[in-house]
Tab-separated table of C-alpha atoms in Angstrom:
chain	number	residue	atom	x	y	z
A	1	MET	CA	-37.351	-0.551	77.445
A	2	ASP	CA	-36.719	-1.943	73.912
A	3	ASP	CA	-34.170	-0.245	71.941
A	4	LEU	CA	-36.314	1.702	68.975
A	5	HIS	CA	-33.621	4.341	67.806
A	6	LEU	CA	-32.894	3.914	64.210
A	7	GLY	CA	-30.179	5.459	62.534
A	8	ALA	CA	-30.429	7.587	59.356
A	9	VAL	CA	-29.880	4.715	56.972
A	10	GLU	CA	-31.977	2.170	58.800
A	11	ALA	CA	-34.753	4.846	58.738
A	12	ARG	CA	-34.951	5.029	54.895
A	13	PHE	CA	-35.127	1.194	55.074
A	14	ALA	CA	-37.789	1.589	57.278
A	15	ASP	CA	-39.737	3.735	55.085
A	16	LEU	CA	-39.110	1.691	52.240
A	17	ILE	CA	-41.020	-1.004	54.042
A	18	TRP	CA	-43.965	1.076	55.194
A	19	LYS	CA	-44.020	2.244	51.863
A	20	TYR	CA	-44.353	-0.872	49.861
A	21	GLU	CA	-44.838	-3.285	52.508
A	22	PRO	CA	-46.305	-6.571	51.618
A	23	LEU	CA	-43.264	-7.069	50.116
A	24	SER	CA	-41.289	-10.658	49.336
A	25	SER	CA	-38.053	-10.534	50.551
A	26	ARG	CA	-36.700	-10.815	47.272
A	27	ALA	CA	-38.457	-7.697	46.445
A	28	LEU	CA	-37.099	-5.706	49.301
A	29	VAL	CA	-33.328	-6.936	48.433
A	30	ALA	CA	-34.054	-5.725	44.828
A	31	LEU	CA	-35.411	-2.264	45.986
A	32	CYS	CA	-33.043	-1.562	48.625
A	33	GLY	CA	-30.179	-2.628	45.786
A	34	GLU	CA	-31.772	0.719	43.630
A	35	GLU	CA	-32.595	2.698	46.365
A	36	LEU	CA	-30.151	2.103	48.842
A	37	GLY	CA	-27.204	0.696	47.138
A	38	TRP	CA	-27.098	-2.352	49.309
A	39	LYS	CA	-26.229	-5.885	48.691
A	40	LYS	CA	-28.421	-8.729	49.299
A	41	SER	CA	-26.457	-9.726	52.605
A	42	THR	CA	-26.627	-5.778	54.207
A	43	THR	CA	-30.625	-6.046	53.528
A	44	TYR	CA	-30.974	-9.063	55.248
A	45	THR	CA	-28.753	-7.835	58.126
A	46	VAL	CA	-30.770	-4.770	58.694
A	47	LEU	CA	-34.023	-6.466	58.006
A	48	LYS	CA	-32.938	-8.986	60.830
A	49	ARG	CA	-32.048	-6.075	63.136
A	50	LEU	CA	-35.654	-4.433	63.044
A	51	CYS	CA	-37.163	-7.664	63.223
A	52	ASP	CA	-35.474	-8.102	66.695
A	53	LYS	CA	-36.644	-4.290	68.012
A	54	GLY	CA	-40.242	-5.515	67.246
A	55	ILE	CA	-40.788	-2.852	64.012
A	56	PHE	CA	-40.868	-5.662	61.301
A	57	GLN	CA	-41.444	-9.431	60.830
A	58	ASN	CA	-40.418	-11.906	57.950
A	59	GLU	CA	-42.955	-14.772	57.817
A	60	ASN	CA	-42.286	-17.074	55.147
A	61	GLY	CA	-40.488	-14.668	52.750
A	62	THR	CA	-42.937	-11.639	53.367
A	63	VAL	CA	-41.898	-8.696	54.871
A	64	THR	CA	-44.568	-6.789	56.777
A	65	SER	CA	-44.652	-4.192	59.590
A	66	ARG	CA	-45.802	-5.246	63.149
A	67	MET	CA	-46.168	-1.761	64.097
A	68	THR	CA	-47.513	1.076	61.618
A	69	LYS	CA	-45.215	4.240	61.004
A	70	GLU	CA	-47.123	6.311	63.304
A	71	GLU	CA	-47.324	3.698	66.054
A	72	TYR	CA	-43.692	3.432	65.923
A	73	ALA	CA	-43.425	7.273	66.206
A	74	ALA	CA	-45.789	7.277	69.034
A	75	LYS	CA	-43.933	4.447	71.062
A	76	LYS	CA	-40.827	6.369	70.440
A	77	LYS	CA	-42.236	9.316	71.831
A	78	ALA	CA	-43.250	7.337	74.960
A	79	GLU	CA	-39.698	5.942	74.925
A	80	ARG	CA	-38.363	9.792	75.326
A	81	ASP	CA	-41.244	11.297	77.739
A	82	SER	CA	-40.432	8.205	79.662
A	83	LEU	CA	-36.668	8.943	79.889
A	84	TYR	CA	-37.227	12.828	80.493
A	85	ALA	CA	-39.475	11.920	83.533
A	86	LEU	CA	-36.794	9.705	84.691
A	87	ALA	CA	-34.109	12.622	84.484
A	88	ASP	CA	-36.682	15.016	86.392
A	89	GLU	CA	-37.188	12.403	89.078
A	90	MET	CA	-33.094	12.403	89.548
A	91	ALA	CA	-32.554	15.800	89.323
A	92	GLN	CA	-35.167	16.553	92.641
A	93	GLU	CA	-33.548	13.595	94.209
A	94	VAL	CA	-30.045	14.620	94.152
A	95	MET	CA	-30.756	18.141	95.351
A	96	ARG	CA	-32.165	16.732	98.202
A	97	ASP	CA	-29.378	14.676	99.648
A	98	GLY	CA	-25.902	15.888	99.528
A	99	GLU	CA	-24.368	12.113	99.247
A	100	ALA	CA	-26.393	11.548	96.478
A	101	PHE	CA	-25.920	14.816	94.791
A	102	ARG	CA	-21.865	14.227	94.998
A	103	GLY	CA	-22.397	11.065	93.819
A	104	PHE	CA	-23.948	12.491	90.957
A	105	LEU	CA	-21.160	15.087	90.404
A	106	ASP	CA	-19.019	11.677	90.255
A	107	VAL	CA	-20.723	10.523	87.255
A	108	GLN	CA	-20.730	14.109	85.283
A	109	ALA	CA	-17.113	14.357	86.364
A	110	ARG	CA	-16.305	11.246	84.710
A	111	PHE	CA	-18.589	11.871	81.553
A	112	ASP	CA	-17.833	15.488	81.164
A	113	ARG	CA	-18.990	15.213	77.239
A	114	TYR	CA	-22.072	14.443	78.414
A	115	SER	CA	-24.918	16.435	78.956
A	116	ALA	CA	-26.423	17.120	82.548
A	117	THR	CA	-29.330	15.135	81.607
A	118	ASN	CA	-27.740	12.179	80.334
A	119	ALA	CA	-25.361	12.230	83.179
A	120	LEU	CA	-28.480	11.924	85.653
A	121	LEU	CA	-29.685	9.449	83.439
A	122	ILE	CA	-26.420	7.270	84.104
A	123	TYR	CA	-26.148	8.039	87.593
A	124	ALA	CA	-29.958	6.974	88.174
A	125	GLN	CA	-29.308	3.418	85.831
A	126	ASN	CA	-25.443	2.488	86.724
A	127	ASP	CA	-23.686	5.053	89.064
A	128	GLU	CA	-20.508	2.866	88.879
A	129	ALA	CA	-20.075	3.330	85.188
A	130	THR	CA	-16.760	4.418	83.944
A	131	ARG	CA	-16.501	3.966	80.023
A	132	LEU	CA	-19.565	4.096	77.377
A	133	ARG	CA	-20.310	2.493	73.944
A	134	ASP	CA	-23.285	1.317	72.307
A	135	PHE	CA	-22.915	-2.097	70.725
A	136	ASP	CA	-21.749	-1.424	67.418
A	137	GLY	CA	-18.836	0.925	69.068
A	138	TRP	CA	-17.799	-1.706	71.432
A	139	LYS	CA	-18.109	-4.322	68.262
A	140	GLU	CA	-15.608	-2.140	66.122
A	141	ARG	CA	-13.038	-2.323	69.231
A	142	GLY	CA	-13.343	-6.031	68.988
A	143	ILE	CA	-15.442	-6.204	72.394
A	144	TYR	CA	-18.765	-7.909	72.868
A	145	VAL	CA	-21.530	-6.649	74.943
A	146	ARG	CA	-22.452	-10.204	77.021
A	147	LYS	CA	-25.989	-11.893	76.366
A	148	ASN	CA	-28.872	-10.649	78.186
A	149	GLU	CA	-27.184	-7.169	79.655
A	150	THR	CA	-29.098	-4.319	79.949
A	151	GLY	CA	-28.262	-1.281	78.332
A	152	ILE	CA	-28.203	2.358	79.943
A	153	SER	CA	-30.860	4.309	78.146
A	154	ILE	CA	-29.533	8.182	77.093
A	155	LEU	CA	-31.151	11.018	74.748
A	156	GLU	CA	-28.826	11.584	71.665
A	157	ALA	CA	-29.630	14.772	69.514
A	158	GLY	CA	-30.868	13.656	65.530
A	159	ASP	CA	-32.398	15.815	62.966
A	160	SER	CA	-32.238	19.707	64.055
A	161	TYR	CA	-34.824	22.353	63.261
A	162	VAL	CA	-35.235	26.093	63.469
A	163	THR	CA	-37.392	27.671	66.232
A	164	GLU	CA	-40.038	30.397	65.186
A	165	ASP	CA	-37.468	33.119	66.820
A	166	GLY	CA	-34.575	31.692	64.818
A	167	ARG	CA	-32.738	29.617	67.127
A	168	THR	CA	-31.733	25.918	66.211
A	169	GLY	CA	-33.075	22.811	68.137
A	170	TYR	CA	-33.255	19.409	68.074
A	171	TYR	CA	-35.025	16.273	67.945
A	172	TYR	CA	-33.776	13.644	70.419
A	173	ASN	CA	-33.625	9.918	70.278
A	174	VAL	CA	-33.090	7.199	72.974
A	175	LYS	CA	-29.729	5.453	72.558
A	176	LYS	CA	-28.695	2.262	74.356
A	177	VAL	CA	-25.057	2.075	75.668
A	178	PHE	CA	-23.640	-0.331	77.928
A	179	ASP	CA	-20.640	-0.068	80.109
A	180	ILE	CA	-17.674	-1.724	79.898
A	181	SER	CA	-17.883	-3.725	82.538
A	182	GLN	CA	-20.993	-5.578	80.393
A	183	THR	CA	-18.730	-6.425	77.963
A	184	ASP	CA	-16.278	-9.411	77.567
A	185	ALA	CA	-13.667	-7.045	77.966
A	186	LYS	CA	-11.092	-7.878	81.362
A	187	ARG	CA	-12.774	-5.490	84.161
A	188	GLN	CA	-10.082	-2.842	84.433
A	189	ARG	CA	-10.181	0.505	85.697
A	190	GLN	CA	-9.200	3.100	83.666
A	191	PRO	CA	-5.494	3.861	84.455
A	192	GLN	CA	-5.284	7.218	86.856
A	193	VAL	CA	-3.107	9.518	84.905
A	194	HIS	CA	-1.036	11.440	87.485
A	195	TYR	CA	0.072	14.600	86.512
A	196	ASP	CA	2.794	16.795	88.280
A	197	ASP	CA	1.235	19.233	90.347
A	198	ARG	CA	2.944	22.029	88.568
A	199	LEU	CA	2.066	20.723	84.961
A	200	LEU	CA	-1.383	20.443	86.635
A	201	LEU	CA	-1.839	24.022	87.398
A	202	SER	CA	-0.088	25.336	84.522
A	203	ALA	CA	-2.736	23.337	82.219
A	204	LEU	CA	-5.352	25.080	84.527
A	205	ILE	CA	-4.324	28.703	83.949
A	206	ALA	CA	-2.969	28.424	80.660
A	207	LYS	CA	-6.077	29.745	78.919
A	208	ARG	CA	-7.398	32.228	81.684
A	209	PRO	CA	-10.281	34.362	80.752
A	210	VAL	CA	-8.835	37.096	82.928
A	211	PRO	CA	-5.413	38.155	84.482
A	212	ILE	CA	-4.242	36.712	88.036
A	213	GLU	CA	-2.105	38.595	90.095
A	214	MET	CA	-0.222	37.205	93.159
A	215	ALA	CA	-1.382	39.117	97.072
A	216	ASP	CA	-0.249	38.862	100.430
A	217	SER	CA	-3.546	37.773	102.133
A	218	VAL	CA	-6.386	36.255	100.091
A	219	GLN	CA	-9.213	34.776	101.480
A	220	ASN	CA	-9.262	31.038	100.883
A	221	GLY	CA	-6.117	31.030	99.099
A	222	ALA	CA	-7.783	32.693	95.492
A	223	VAL	CA	-10.633	35.058	94.638
A	224	TYR	CA	-12.101	36.329	91.655
A	225	ASP	CA	-12.745	39.730	91.870
A	226	TYR	CA	-16.018	40.693	89.997
A	227	GLU	CA	-15.361	44.667	89.485
A	228	ARG	CA	-11.814	44.751	88.597
A	229	LYS	CA	-12.249	41.199	86.593
A	230	THR	CA	-9.174	39.876	87.939
A	231	ILE	CA	-8.094	36.813	90.163
A	232	PHE	CA	-5.881	36.903	93.354
A	233	VAL	CA	-4.046	34.036	94.461
A	234	GLN	CA	-2.263	34.162	98.044
A	235	ARG	CA	1.528	33.965	97.985
A	236	GLY	CA	3.231	31.043	99.190
A	237	MET	CA	0.479	28.498	98.557
A	238	ASP	CA	1.456	25.351	96.334
A	239	GLY	CA	0.667	21.515	95.605
A	240	GLN	CA	-3.267	20.537	95.833
A	241	ASP	CA	-4.339	23.598	98.159
A	242	LEU	CA	-3.503	25.773	95.064
A	243	PHE	CA	-5.287	24.087	92.657
A	244	ARG	CA	-8.141	23.354	94.488
A	245	SER	CA	-8.247	26.983	95.522
A	246	VAL	CA	-7.482	28.866	92.006
A	247	SER	CA	-9.578	26.402	90.083
A	248	LEU	CA	-12.744	27.412	92.269
A	249	ALA	CA	-11.990	31.187	91.383
A	250	LEU	CA	-11.576	30.580	87.725
A	251	ALA	CA	-14.867	28.356	87.551
A	252	ARG	CA	-16.106	32.213	88.842
A	253	ALA	CA	-14.124	33.674	86.375
A	254	GLU	CA	-15.885	31.779	83.502
A	255	MET	CA	-19.265	32.228	84.985
A	256	ALA	CA	-18.969	35.749	84.950
A	257	GLN	CA	-18.600	35.461	80.838
A	258	GLN	CA	-22.267	34.300	80.736
A	259	GLU	CA	-25.430	36.879	80.901
A	260	ASN	CA	-27.619	37.292	84.540
A	261	SER	CA	-24.231	36.022	86.095
A	262	THR	CA	-24.042	37.427	90.133
A	263	PRO	CA	-21.301	36.615	92.905
A	264	GLN	CA	-24.565	35.032	94.572
A	265	ALA	CA	-25.704	32.863	91.391
A	266	ASP	CA	-22.151	31.616	91.098
A	267	ALA	CA	-20.809	30.617	94.349
A	268	PHE	CA	-22.165	27.234	94.240
A	269	LYS	CA	-21.984	26.235	90.696
A	270	SER	CA	-18.184	27.126	90.898
A	271	TYR	CA	-17.966	25.082	93.959
A	272	CYS	CA	-19.279	21.956	91.636
A	273	VAL	CA	-17.164	22.531	88.898
A	274	SER	CA	-13.800	22.915	91.322
A	275	TYR	CA	-14.871	19.550	93.137
A	276	MET	CA	-15.636	17.812	89.602
A	277	LEU	CA	-11.873	19.160	88.408
A	278	CYS	CA	-10.375	17.630	91.117
A	279	ARG	CA	-12.038	14.457	90.932
A	280	LYS	CA	-11.149	14.393	87.116
A	281	TYR	CA	-7.474	14.929	88.011
A	282	GLY	CA	-7.004	12.908	91.090
A	283	VAL	CA	-6.553	16.003	93.125
A	284	ASP	CA	-7.739	15.323	97.013
A	285	THR	CA	-11.572	16.541	97.526
A	286	GLN	CA	-11.999	15.118	100.939
A	287	GLY	CA	-12.168	19.197	102.030
A	288	TYR	CA	-15.329	19.316	99.670
A	289	ASP	CA	-19.123	19.341	101.609
A	290	PHE	CA	-22.274	18.860	100.032
A	291	SER	CA	-24.002	18.546	103.083
A	292	ARG	CA	-25.995	22.054	102.509
A	293	LEU	CA	-27.067	22.329	99.378
A	294	PRO	CA	-28.979	25.607	98.495
A	295	ASP	CA	-32.553	25.731	99.436
A	296	GLU	CA	-33.913	27.510	96.572
A	297	LEU	CA	-32.835	24.232	94.692
A	298	LYS	CA	-34.161	21.942	96.846
A	299	ASN	CA	-37.829	23.025	95.999
A	300	ALA	CA	-37.388	24.098	92.569
A	301	GLU	CA	-38.828	22.698	89.594
A	302	PRO	CA	-36.866	19.471	87.864
A	303	GLN	CA	-36.461	22.096	84.891
A	304	THR	CA	-34.500	24.661	86.714
A	305	ILE	CA	-32.492	21.905	88.480
A	306	ARG	CA	-31.669	20.583	85.119
A	307	GLY	CA	-30.797	24.058	83.844
A	308	GLU	CA	-28.465	25.032	86.697
A	309	LEU	CA	-26.829	21.338	86.408
A	310	THR	CA	-26.339	22.214	82.634
A	311	ASP	CA	-24.841	25.396	83.528
A	312	ILE	CA	-22.410	23.549	85.830
A	313	ARG	CA	-21.538	20.835	83.094
A	314	ASP	CA	-20.934	23.599	80.089
A	315	THR	CA	-18.451	25.434	82.631
A	316	LEU	CA	-16.838	21.960	83.418
A	317	GLN	CA	-16.245	21.003	79.539
A	318	THR	CA	-15.152	24.805	78.853
A	319	MET	CA	-12.346	24.157	81.667
A	320	THR	CA	-11.555	20.994	80.798
A	321	GLY	CA	-11.309	21.080	77.074
A	322	LYS	CA	-8.471	24.297	77.678
A	323	MET	CA	-7.162	21.931	80.205
A	324	VAL	CA	-6.929	18.939	77.588
A	325	ARG	CA	-5.508	20.989	74.972
A	326	THR	CA	-2.808	22.184	76.912
A	327	LEU	CA	-1.613	19.277	78.288
A	328	GLU	CA	-2.126	17.011	75.116
A	329	GLN	CA	0.774	19.676	74.081
A	330	SER	CA	2.846	19.245	76.929
A	331	ARG	CA	2.748	15.448	76.350
A	332	THR	CA	3.939	16.246	72.387
A	333	ALA	CA	6.801	18.742	73.140
A	334	ALA	CA	7.963	15.787	75.675
A	335	GLN	CA	7.931	13.119	73.375
A	336	LYS	CA	9.949	15.571	70.945
A	337	GLU	CA	12.412	16.171	73.452
A	338	THR	CA	12.723	12.642	74.658
A	339	GLY	CA	13.068	11.548	70.464
A	340	LYS	CA	16.125	14.366	70.352
A	341	GLU	CA	17.806	12.813	73.035
A	342	ARG	CA	17.546	9.464	71.324
């Protein structure tokens, strides 16, 4: 799949060519200087990039299009449709196999800032990816994508629009990103940060949405009471068992804030969130079992599945966002104390 995505400035540049073609390269330089404030070198750099994409051509100093604006728009739509079809296919595939579903959750845990749809696309194209950036993103860091590497195609939000009911929607563009393993950087695993169990638990519960109370006997170690809007935790638990139990109960509490939340609907989704939190922060996950996935999702439409995966991802992002801020505050405080001691 060719990368046809144009940034905002590239799109303005393309519009100039479509409007005034055929253009001599000298005339294009003058036009871009006037309309975009570009230098000659910038014009030629961007022109070459768009020629490499197959949109324009520069033959004997004359610039013309290889595809009309309408043809370009049609090809872009075909690109998007192809990716949505792939995401739908993968949504159904992961819901029919427990190991595949676990693999998807592992990808989403590593890329919790990416949408569920993009996590499905990453899983389909490179399920071992660990760090993703586009070509320019790697270049800015002095790292270069190796020649002939195939990028991972994802969907990036573009211009916004307002629907008839007043909601804001977004047009999506296809974007190519590359894993660090596809670059000239030395292949290194991201260093696993190991947190003290107590610090990790403190970060988990620091910005809890409901109260937490200790009790003598609690099923599964921790439970969220929907009627009393309280999490009950069994006394005497510690370490990673406590993190697993409390993260599950907290995920239920977070989901209970949403409309149409029910204990039955939240059970599987909160279990997935707890698993991903453990994966993200190095807590043992051997006890999690995905061999029996919900029957209602196994046979669901792809859009329904992606909707459920989006709920899971959104709850994960809410919880990790709170934890990251708390852990960062703890790290900053520790650094200040170390500085005082010196």
